[in-house]
Structure formats: C-alpha cells, structure tokens
Short mmCIF file of C-alpha atoms in Angstrom, two decimals:
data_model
loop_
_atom_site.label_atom_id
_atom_site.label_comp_id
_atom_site.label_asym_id
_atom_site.label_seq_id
_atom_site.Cartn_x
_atom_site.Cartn_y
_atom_site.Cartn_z
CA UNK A 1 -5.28 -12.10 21.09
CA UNK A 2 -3.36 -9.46 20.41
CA UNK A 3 0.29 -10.00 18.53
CA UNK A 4 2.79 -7.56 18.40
CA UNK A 5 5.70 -7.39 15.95
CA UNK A 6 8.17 -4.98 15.41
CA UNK A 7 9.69 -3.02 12.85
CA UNK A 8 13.26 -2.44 13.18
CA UNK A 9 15.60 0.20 11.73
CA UNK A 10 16.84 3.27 12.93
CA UNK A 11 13.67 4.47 13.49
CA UNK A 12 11.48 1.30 14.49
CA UNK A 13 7.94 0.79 15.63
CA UNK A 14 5.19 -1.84 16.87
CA UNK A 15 2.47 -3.32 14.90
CA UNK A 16 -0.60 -4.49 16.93
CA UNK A 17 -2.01 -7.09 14.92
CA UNK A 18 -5.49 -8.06 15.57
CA UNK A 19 -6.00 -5.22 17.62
CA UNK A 20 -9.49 -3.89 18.85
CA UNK A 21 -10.08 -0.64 17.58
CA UNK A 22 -12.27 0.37 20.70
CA UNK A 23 -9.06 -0.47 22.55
CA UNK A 24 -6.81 2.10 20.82
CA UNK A 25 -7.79 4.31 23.65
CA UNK A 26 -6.31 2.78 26.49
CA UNK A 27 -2.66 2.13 24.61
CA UNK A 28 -2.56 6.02 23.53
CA UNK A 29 -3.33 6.97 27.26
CA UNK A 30 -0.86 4.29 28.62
CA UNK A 31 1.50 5.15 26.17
CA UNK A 32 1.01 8.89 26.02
CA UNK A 33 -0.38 10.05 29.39
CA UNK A 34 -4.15 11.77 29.61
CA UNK A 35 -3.53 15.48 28.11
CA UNK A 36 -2.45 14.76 24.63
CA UNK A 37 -3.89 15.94 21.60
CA UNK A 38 -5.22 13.70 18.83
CA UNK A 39 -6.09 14.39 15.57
CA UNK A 40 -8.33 11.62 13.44
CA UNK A 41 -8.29 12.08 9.76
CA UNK A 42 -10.33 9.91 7.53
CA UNK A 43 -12.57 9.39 4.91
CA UNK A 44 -16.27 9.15 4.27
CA UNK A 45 -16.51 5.62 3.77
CA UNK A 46 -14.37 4.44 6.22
CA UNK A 47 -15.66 7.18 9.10
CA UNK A 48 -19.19 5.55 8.42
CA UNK A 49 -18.11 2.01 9.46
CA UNK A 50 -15.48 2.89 12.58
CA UNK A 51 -14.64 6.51 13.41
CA UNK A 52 -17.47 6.56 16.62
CA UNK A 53 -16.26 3.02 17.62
CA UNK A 54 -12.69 4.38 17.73
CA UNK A 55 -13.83 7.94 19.50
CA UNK A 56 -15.85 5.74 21.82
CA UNK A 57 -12.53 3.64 23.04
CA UNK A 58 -11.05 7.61 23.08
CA UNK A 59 -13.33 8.80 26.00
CA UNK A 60 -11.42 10.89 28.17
CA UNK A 61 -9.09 12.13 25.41
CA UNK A 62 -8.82 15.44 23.16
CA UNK A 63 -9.71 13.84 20.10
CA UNK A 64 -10.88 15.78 17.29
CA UNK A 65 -11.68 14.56 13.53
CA UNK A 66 -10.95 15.48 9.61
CA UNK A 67 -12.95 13.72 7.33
CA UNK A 68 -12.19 14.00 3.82
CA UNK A 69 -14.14 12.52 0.63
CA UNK A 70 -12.94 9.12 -0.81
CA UNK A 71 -10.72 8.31 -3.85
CA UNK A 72 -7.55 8.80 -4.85
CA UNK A 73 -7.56 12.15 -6.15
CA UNK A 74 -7.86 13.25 -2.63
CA UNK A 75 -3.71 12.12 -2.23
CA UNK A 76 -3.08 16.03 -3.55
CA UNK A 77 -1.38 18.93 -2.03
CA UNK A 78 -4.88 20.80 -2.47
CA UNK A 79 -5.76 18.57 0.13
CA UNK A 80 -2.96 18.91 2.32
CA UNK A 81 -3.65 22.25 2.24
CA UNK A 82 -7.47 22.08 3.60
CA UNK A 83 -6.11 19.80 6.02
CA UNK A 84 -3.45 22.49 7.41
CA UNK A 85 -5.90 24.98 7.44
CA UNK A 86 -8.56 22.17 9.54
CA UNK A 87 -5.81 21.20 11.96
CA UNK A 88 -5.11 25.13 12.84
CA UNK A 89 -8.27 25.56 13.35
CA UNK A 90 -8.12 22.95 15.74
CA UNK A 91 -5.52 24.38 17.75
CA UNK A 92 -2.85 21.37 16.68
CA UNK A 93 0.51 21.64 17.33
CA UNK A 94 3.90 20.08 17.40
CA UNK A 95 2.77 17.30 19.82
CA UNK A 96 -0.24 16.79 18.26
CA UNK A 97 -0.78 12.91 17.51
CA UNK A 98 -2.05 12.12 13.97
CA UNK A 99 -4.51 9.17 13.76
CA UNK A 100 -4.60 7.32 10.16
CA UNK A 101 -8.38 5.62 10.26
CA UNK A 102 -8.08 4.06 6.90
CA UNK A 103 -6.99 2.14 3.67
CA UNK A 104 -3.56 3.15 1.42
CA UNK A 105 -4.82 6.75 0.13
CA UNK A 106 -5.62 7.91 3.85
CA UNK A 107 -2.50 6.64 5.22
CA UNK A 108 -0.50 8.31 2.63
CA UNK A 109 -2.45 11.66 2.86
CA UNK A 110 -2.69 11.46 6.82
CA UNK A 111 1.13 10.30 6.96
CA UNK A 112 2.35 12.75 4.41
CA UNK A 113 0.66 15.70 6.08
CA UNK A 114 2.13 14.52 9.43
CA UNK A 115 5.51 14.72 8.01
CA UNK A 116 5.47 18.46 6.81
CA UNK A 117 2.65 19.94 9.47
CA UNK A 118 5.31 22.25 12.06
CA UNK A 119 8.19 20.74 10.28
CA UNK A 120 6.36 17.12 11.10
CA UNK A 121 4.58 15.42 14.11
CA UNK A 122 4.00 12.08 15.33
CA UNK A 123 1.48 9.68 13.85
CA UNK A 124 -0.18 6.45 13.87
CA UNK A 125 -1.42 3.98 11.06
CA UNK A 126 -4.87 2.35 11.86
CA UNK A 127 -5.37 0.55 8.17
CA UNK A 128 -8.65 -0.71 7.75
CA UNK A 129 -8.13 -2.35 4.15
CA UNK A 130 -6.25 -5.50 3.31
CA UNK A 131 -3.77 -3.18 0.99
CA UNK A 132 -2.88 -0.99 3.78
CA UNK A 133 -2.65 -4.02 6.48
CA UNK A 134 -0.05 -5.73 4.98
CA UNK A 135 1.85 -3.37 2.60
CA UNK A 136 0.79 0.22 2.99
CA UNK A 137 0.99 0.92 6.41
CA UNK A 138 4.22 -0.57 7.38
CA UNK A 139 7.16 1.44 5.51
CA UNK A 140 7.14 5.04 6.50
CA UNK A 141 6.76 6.27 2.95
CA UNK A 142 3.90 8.36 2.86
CA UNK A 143 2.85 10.73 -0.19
CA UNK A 144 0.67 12.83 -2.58
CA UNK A 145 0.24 12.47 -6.21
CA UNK A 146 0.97 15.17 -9.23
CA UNK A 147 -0.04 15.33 -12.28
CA UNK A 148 3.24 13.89 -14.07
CA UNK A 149 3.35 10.95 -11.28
CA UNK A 150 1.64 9.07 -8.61
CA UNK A 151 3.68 9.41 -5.46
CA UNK A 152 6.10 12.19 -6.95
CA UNK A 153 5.50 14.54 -3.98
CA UNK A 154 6.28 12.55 -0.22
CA UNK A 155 8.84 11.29 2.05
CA UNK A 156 9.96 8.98 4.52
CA UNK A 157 7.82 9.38 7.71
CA UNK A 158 7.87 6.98 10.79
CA UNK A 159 4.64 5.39 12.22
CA UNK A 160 4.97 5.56 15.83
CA UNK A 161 2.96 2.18 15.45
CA UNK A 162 0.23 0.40 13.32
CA UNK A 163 -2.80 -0.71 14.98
CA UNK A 164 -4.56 -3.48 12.63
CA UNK A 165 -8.02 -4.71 13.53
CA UNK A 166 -8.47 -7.96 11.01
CA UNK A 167 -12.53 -7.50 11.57
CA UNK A 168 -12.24 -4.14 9.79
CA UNK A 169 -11.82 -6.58 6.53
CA UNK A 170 -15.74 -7.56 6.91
CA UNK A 171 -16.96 -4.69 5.60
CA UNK A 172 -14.44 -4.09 3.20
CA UNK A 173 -16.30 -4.44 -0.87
CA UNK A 174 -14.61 -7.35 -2.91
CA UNK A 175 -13.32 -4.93 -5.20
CA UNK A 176 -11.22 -3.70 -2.65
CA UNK A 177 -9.87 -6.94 -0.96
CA UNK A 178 -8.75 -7.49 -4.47
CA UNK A 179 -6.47 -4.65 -4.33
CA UNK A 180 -5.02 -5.61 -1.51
CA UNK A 181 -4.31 -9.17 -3.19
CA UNK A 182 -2.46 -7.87 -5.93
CA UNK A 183 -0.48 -6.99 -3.43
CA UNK A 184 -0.38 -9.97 -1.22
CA UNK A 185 0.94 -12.32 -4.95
CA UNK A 186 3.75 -9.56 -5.47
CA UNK A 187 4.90 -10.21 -2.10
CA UNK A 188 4.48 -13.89 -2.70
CA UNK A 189 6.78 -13.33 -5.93
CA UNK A 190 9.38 -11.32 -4.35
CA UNK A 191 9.93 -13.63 -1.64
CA UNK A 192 7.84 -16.00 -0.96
CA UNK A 193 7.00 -19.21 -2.49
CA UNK A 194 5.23 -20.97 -0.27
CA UNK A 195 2.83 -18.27 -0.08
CA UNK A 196 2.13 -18.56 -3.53
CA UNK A 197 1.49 -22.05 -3.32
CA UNK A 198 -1.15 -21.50 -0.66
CA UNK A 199 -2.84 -18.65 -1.98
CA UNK A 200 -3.19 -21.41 -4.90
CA UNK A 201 -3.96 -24.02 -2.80
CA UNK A 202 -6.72 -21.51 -1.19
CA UNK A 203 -7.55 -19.64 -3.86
CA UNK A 204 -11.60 -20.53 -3.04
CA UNK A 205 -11.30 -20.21 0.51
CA UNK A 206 -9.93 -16.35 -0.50
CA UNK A 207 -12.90 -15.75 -2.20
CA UNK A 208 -15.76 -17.29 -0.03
CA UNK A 209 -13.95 -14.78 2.36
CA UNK A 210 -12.78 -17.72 4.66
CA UNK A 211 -11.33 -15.33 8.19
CA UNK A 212 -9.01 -17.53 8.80
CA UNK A 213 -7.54 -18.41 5.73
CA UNK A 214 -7.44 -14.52 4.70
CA UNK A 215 -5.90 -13.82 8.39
CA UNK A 216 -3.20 -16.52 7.94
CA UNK A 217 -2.41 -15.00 4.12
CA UNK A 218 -2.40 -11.28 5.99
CA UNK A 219 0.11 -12.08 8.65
CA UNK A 220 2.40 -14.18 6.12
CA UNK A 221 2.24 -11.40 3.68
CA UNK A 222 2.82 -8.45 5.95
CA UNK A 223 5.93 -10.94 7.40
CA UNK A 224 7.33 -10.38 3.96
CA UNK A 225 6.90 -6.53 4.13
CA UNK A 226 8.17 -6.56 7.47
CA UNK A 227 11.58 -8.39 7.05
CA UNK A 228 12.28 -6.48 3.82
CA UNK A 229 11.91 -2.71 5.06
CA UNK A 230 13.86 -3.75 8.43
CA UNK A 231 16.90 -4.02 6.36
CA UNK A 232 16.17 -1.61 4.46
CA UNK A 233 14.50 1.11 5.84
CA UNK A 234 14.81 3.90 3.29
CA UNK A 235 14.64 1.83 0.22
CA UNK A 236 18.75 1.93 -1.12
CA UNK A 237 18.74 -1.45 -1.89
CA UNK A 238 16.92 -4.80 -1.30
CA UNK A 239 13.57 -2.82 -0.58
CA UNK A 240 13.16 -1.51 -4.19
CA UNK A 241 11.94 -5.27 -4.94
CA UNK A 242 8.89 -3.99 -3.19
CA UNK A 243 8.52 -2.17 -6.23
CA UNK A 244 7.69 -5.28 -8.34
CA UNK A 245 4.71 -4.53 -11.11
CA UNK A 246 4.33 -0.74 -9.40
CA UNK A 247 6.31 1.07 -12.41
CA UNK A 248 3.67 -0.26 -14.96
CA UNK A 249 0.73 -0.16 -12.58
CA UNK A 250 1.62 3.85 -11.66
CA UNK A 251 1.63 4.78 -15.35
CA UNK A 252 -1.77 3.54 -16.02
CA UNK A 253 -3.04 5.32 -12.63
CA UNK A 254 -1.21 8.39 -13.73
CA UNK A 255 -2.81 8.29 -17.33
CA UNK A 256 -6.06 7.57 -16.11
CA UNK A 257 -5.66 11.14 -13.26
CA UNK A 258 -6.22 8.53 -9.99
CA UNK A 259 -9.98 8.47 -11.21
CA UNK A 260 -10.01 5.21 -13.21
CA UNK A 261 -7.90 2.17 -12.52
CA UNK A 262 -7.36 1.23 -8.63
CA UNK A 263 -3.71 0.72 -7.48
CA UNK A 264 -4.19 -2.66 -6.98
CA UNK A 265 -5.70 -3.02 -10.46
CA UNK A 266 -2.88 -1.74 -12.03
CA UNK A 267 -0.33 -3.47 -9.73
CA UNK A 268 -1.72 -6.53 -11.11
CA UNK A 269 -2.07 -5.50 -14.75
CA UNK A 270 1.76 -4.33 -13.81
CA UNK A 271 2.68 -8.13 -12.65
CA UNK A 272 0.99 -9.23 -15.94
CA UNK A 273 3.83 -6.71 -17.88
CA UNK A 274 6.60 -7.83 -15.58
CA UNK A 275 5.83 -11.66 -15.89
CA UNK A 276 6.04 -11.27 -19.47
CA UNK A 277 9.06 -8.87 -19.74
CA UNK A 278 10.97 -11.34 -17.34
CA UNK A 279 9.82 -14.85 -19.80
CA UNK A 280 11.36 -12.61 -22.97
CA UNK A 281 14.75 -12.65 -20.48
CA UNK A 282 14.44 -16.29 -19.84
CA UNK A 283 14.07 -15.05 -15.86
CA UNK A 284 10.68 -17.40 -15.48
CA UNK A 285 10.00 -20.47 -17.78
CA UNK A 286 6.62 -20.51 -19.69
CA UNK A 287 4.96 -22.15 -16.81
CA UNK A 288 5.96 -20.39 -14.17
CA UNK A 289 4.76 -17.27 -15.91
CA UNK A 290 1.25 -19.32 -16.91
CA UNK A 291 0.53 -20.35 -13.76
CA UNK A 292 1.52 -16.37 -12.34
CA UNK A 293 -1.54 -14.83 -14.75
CA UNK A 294 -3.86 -17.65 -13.77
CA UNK A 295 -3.56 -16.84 -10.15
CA UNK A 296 -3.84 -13.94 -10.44
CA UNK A 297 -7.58 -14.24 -12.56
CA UNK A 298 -8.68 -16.88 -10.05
CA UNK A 299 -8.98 -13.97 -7.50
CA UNK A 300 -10.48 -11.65 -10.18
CA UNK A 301 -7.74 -9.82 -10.79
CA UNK A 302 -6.98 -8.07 -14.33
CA UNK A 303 -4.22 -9.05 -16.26
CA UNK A 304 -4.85 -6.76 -18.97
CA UNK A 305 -6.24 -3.11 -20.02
CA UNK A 306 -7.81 -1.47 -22.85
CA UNK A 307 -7.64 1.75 -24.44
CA UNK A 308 -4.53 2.51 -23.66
CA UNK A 309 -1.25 3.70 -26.01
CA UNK A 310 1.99 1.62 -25.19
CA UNK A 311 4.23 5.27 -26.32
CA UNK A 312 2.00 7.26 -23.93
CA UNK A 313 2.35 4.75 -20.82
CA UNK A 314 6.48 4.31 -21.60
CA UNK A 315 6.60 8.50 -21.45
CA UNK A 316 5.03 8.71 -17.78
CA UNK A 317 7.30 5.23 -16.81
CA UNK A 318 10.17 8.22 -17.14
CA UNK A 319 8.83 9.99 -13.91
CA UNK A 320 9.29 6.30 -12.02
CA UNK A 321 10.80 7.33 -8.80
CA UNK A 322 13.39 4.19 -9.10
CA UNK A 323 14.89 5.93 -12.58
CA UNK A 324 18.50 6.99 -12.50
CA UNK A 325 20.51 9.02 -14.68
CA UNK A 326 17.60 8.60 -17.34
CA UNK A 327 17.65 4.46 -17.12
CA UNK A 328 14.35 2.87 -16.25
CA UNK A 329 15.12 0.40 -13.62
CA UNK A 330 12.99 -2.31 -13.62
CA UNK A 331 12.14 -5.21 -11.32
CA UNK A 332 11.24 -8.72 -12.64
CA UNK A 333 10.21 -11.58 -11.28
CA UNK A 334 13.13 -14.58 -11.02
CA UNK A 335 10.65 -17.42 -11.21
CA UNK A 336 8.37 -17.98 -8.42
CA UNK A 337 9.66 -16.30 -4.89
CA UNK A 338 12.62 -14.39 -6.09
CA UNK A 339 13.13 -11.06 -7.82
CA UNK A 340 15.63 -9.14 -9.57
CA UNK A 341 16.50 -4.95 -9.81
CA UNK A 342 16.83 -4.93 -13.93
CA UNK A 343 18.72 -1.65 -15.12
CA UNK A 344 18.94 -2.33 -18.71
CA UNK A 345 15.56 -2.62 -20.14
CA UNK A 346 15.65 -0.96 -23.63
CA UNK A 347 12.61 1.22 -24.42
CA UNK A 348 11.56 -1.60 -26.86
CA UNK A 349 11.65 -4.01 -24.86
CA UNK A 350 9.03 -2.25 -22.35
CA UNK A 351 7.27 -1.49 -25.27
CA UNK A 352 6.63 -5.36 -25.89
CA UNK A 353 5.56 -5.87 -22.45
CA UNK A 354 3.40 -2.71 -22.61
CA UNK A 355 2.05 -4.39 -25.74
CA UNK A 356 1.77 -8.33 -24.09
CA UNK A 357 -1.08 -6.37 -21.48
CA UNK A 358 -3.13 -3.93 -24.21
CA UNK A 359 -6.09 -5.19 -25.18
#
C-alpha cells in the first residue's frame, strides 16, 4: 500500500513511500498528461537492477536514458558537463522531466544538473538506497564536489516528488545499507530517542535484514528528515542539526578525493568525533557517549580511521559550508535525541576530537 506524505514549505512536494517502480508510469502520465519528455539518468549499478523495470511501467512515454559510471567522483562538474552535452543531444528542453534512478551521488548529480540545465527544470527523486530513502532525497539540496570540498558547488532544487520503492533495498550490498545507517543513528541523535532505543533493541533484526523491522526504522527515520526541512526549508536555522557528524565525515571524503571512505563511513567516523567533542563539553555523560560508539559497531559501522593527519583534516573543516566569518560551527550531540549548533569550538579542541578517532 502505497503512503503518501508531504513535504511542506514554500516549495513542497509528495513522497510515495512504498511505491512500485513499474507504477511510476501511470502517476507521470496522470500527473503530466501523455506528450512529456523524460529524461532517466543513472548509474551502472543501479540501471542493471531497475532501469528496464521502470522504462517498462513508462510504455507510451518519451523516455530516454543517461547512464553514468558509479562512485562518487562522478558528483563533478566534468560530469555535468557530459550530461548537458547527452541531454542536447536528446532534444531536452525546459519542460523536460528529470528522473533520479538512484542512491545519494545520483540524486545529487541528477538534481544538481536539473537545477542549472535552461536555467533549471523539473525533476523527480526515485532513491533506490537506504541513504537516499530517508535522508538524501528529501531536502532539495542537490550538488557536485571540488577539490577543496565535498558539496562546495550546488543549490537548493525542489523535487517535484520522491518515489521510494522499499524492495529496491534487497539488492542493495551490506556495505551500502550501512551507509545509509549512519545516517538513520544521526537522525536518531538529533531528534529522536526512541529510535535509538529501537535500533538498539533491533540491532540483529537490522542485520539479518529483517523487511519489516528495516521498513519501520526507514519510515521513522525519514519522519525525522521530514519534520525538520518543513520548517526549515533552506537550512537558516533548525535544519543545520542535519548536519550532525557531516563536518568531520566531509573532510575525510575530501582528503581521501571521493575514492576512499563512503559518506556514510565517514558520517559515522564523524559521530565518533562529535560524541567525543560533546563528552569534553559535558553535553553527553560517559554513558551516553559509550553506548553511542557501541551502536554504532553493532551495525558495523567505523568509529575510527587510520592514516590520517589531525592538522590536514582541521585545514579542509575550513571549507565546511556551515563556517561563518572564519568560525567553524559545529553541531554536537546533547545526550541522546537532542542536538546543539556549537559556534565556539577552538581549533584545539577539534584537534582532540580529530585525535579521539585516529588510529
């Protein structure tokens, strides 16, 4: 059964949840009428698995495809390039309809191109990871990276909707689910406690890849994304929270040129920092931090890194997109379900967290 929730905000939108993707077909030409244009862009892995059951559900429609390699190197204006020069020479135009098949990196590519192709034209998420079903896709920010930042280069784009299909999730690789978890525990610590506790409770169930345990963590994590971007839609205020273990994670992605660490590996490796930065400020108690880093190892997620030099990491934390005026603003955890914007976090003090997570 299919569950619709919306997005509000000046510029609001559906998501289908639990949405066929053979089904996409009908809502575009109920939504959009029979002579539209359509424009699929995905990525080799993902195309494998769904884009013919998608085209398939399309019959009827002028729907053509992009499919680009995998990784997150592909999130680059060389890319958005090749894809400009792929769309002209598929005749799209300003009411062309870009279609998202894919995890974070192709809904930040696809969405990012869609908001600069002929000044920008519509789009629609269809995430097929666990990352970009209940944190990626819902937001409107899409991007690229550069070399001094993940994310530098991007903007605020409207979905005209999501369309989620939960089954996508049984092909997705462990390794990837566990991106998507990091993400699912830094909602849980932003703003939702009870989450946490059943993530904790289920912690197993998570891993033996129970459907409807992982479906009932989905839609109470995405909840959490949800709420926070409808009341702030263009991230002034309470939606930087969001942002919770991202300003360590991107400077290990951004040292390692998108080819090493995964974004949810270093948003957890980030949570690690941010746990420990917040105990030195008496913002969690010893426990509360313990039991934090044991969660997240249950689900196989890394709490620290190797290789790595503190001074170096602190230097790209100066391109963080949150920075103002030259301060690093922070966000820390406030025990377990509550979080805090921090704007005075001395250098040294970063350093020490930097240092809590280096192996």
């Amino acid at each position: 059964m299919v569950q619709r929730v919306d997005v509000s905000g000046k510029q609001g939108y559906p998501l289908f949840l639990g949405a066929e993707l053979g089904e996409l077909g009908s809502h575009l030409q109920n939504t959009y009428g029979q002579d539209g244009h359509y424009l699929l862009i995905s990525n080799t892995t993902v195309a494998k698995h769904y884009a013919e059951k998608l085209s398939q559900g399309c019959h009827g429609l002028k729907l053509d495809q992009i499919i680009v390699p995998d990784g997150e190197e592909e999130k680059s204006l060389e890319r958005i390039s090749t894809l400009t020069e792929h769309a002209l020479d598929l005749s799209a135009d300003r009411d062309t309809i870009v279609l998202a098949l894919g995890g974070g990196v192709i809904g930040d590519l696809a969405g990012f191109f869609a908001s600069i192709f002929m000044r920008g034209i519509r789009y629609i998420h269809i995430p097929t990871t666990l990352l970009s079903q209940i944190d990626s896709s819902i937001g409107g920010k899409v991007a690229v990276n550069h070399p001094s930042g993940k994310n530098i280069l991007g903007s605020f784009h409207m979905p005209q909707a999501v369309w989620t299909d939960f089954t996508t999730l049984q092909t997705l690789p462990w390794k990837e689910m566990r991106n998507g978890l990091a993400e699912t525990i830094k909602h849980t610590l932003v703003a939702e406690p009870d989450l946490f506790e059943f993530i904790d409770d289920h912690a197993d169930d998570i891993k033996g890849r129970n459907d409807k345990i992982l479906k009932e963590m989905a839609l109470r994590s995405l909840a959490v994304k949800v709420k926070i971007v409808s009341e702030d839609e263009r991230e002034k205020g309470i939606r930087m929270l969001l942002n919770l273990g991202h300003s360590f994670g991107h400077a290990l992605e951004t040292e390692e040129d998108y080819k090493g660490i995964t974004h949810g590996e270093g948003v957890s490796i980030g949570v690690a920092a941010a746990v420990f930065l917040a105990k030195g400020r008496d913002l969690m108690t010893g426990k509360q931090m313990e039991r934090t880093l044991d969660l997240l190892r249950r689900l196989d997620l890394p709490t620290t890194v190797t290789g790595h030099d503190p001074h170096v990491l602190l230097q790209h934390m100066a391109a963080d997109k949150k920075n103002k005026a030259g301060h690093k603003i922070l966000i820390l955890p406030v025990g377990i379900g509550k979080s805090t914007i921090v704007k005075d976090c001395s250098d040294e003090e970063i350093l020490r967290a930097w240092e809590s997570v280096i192996r």
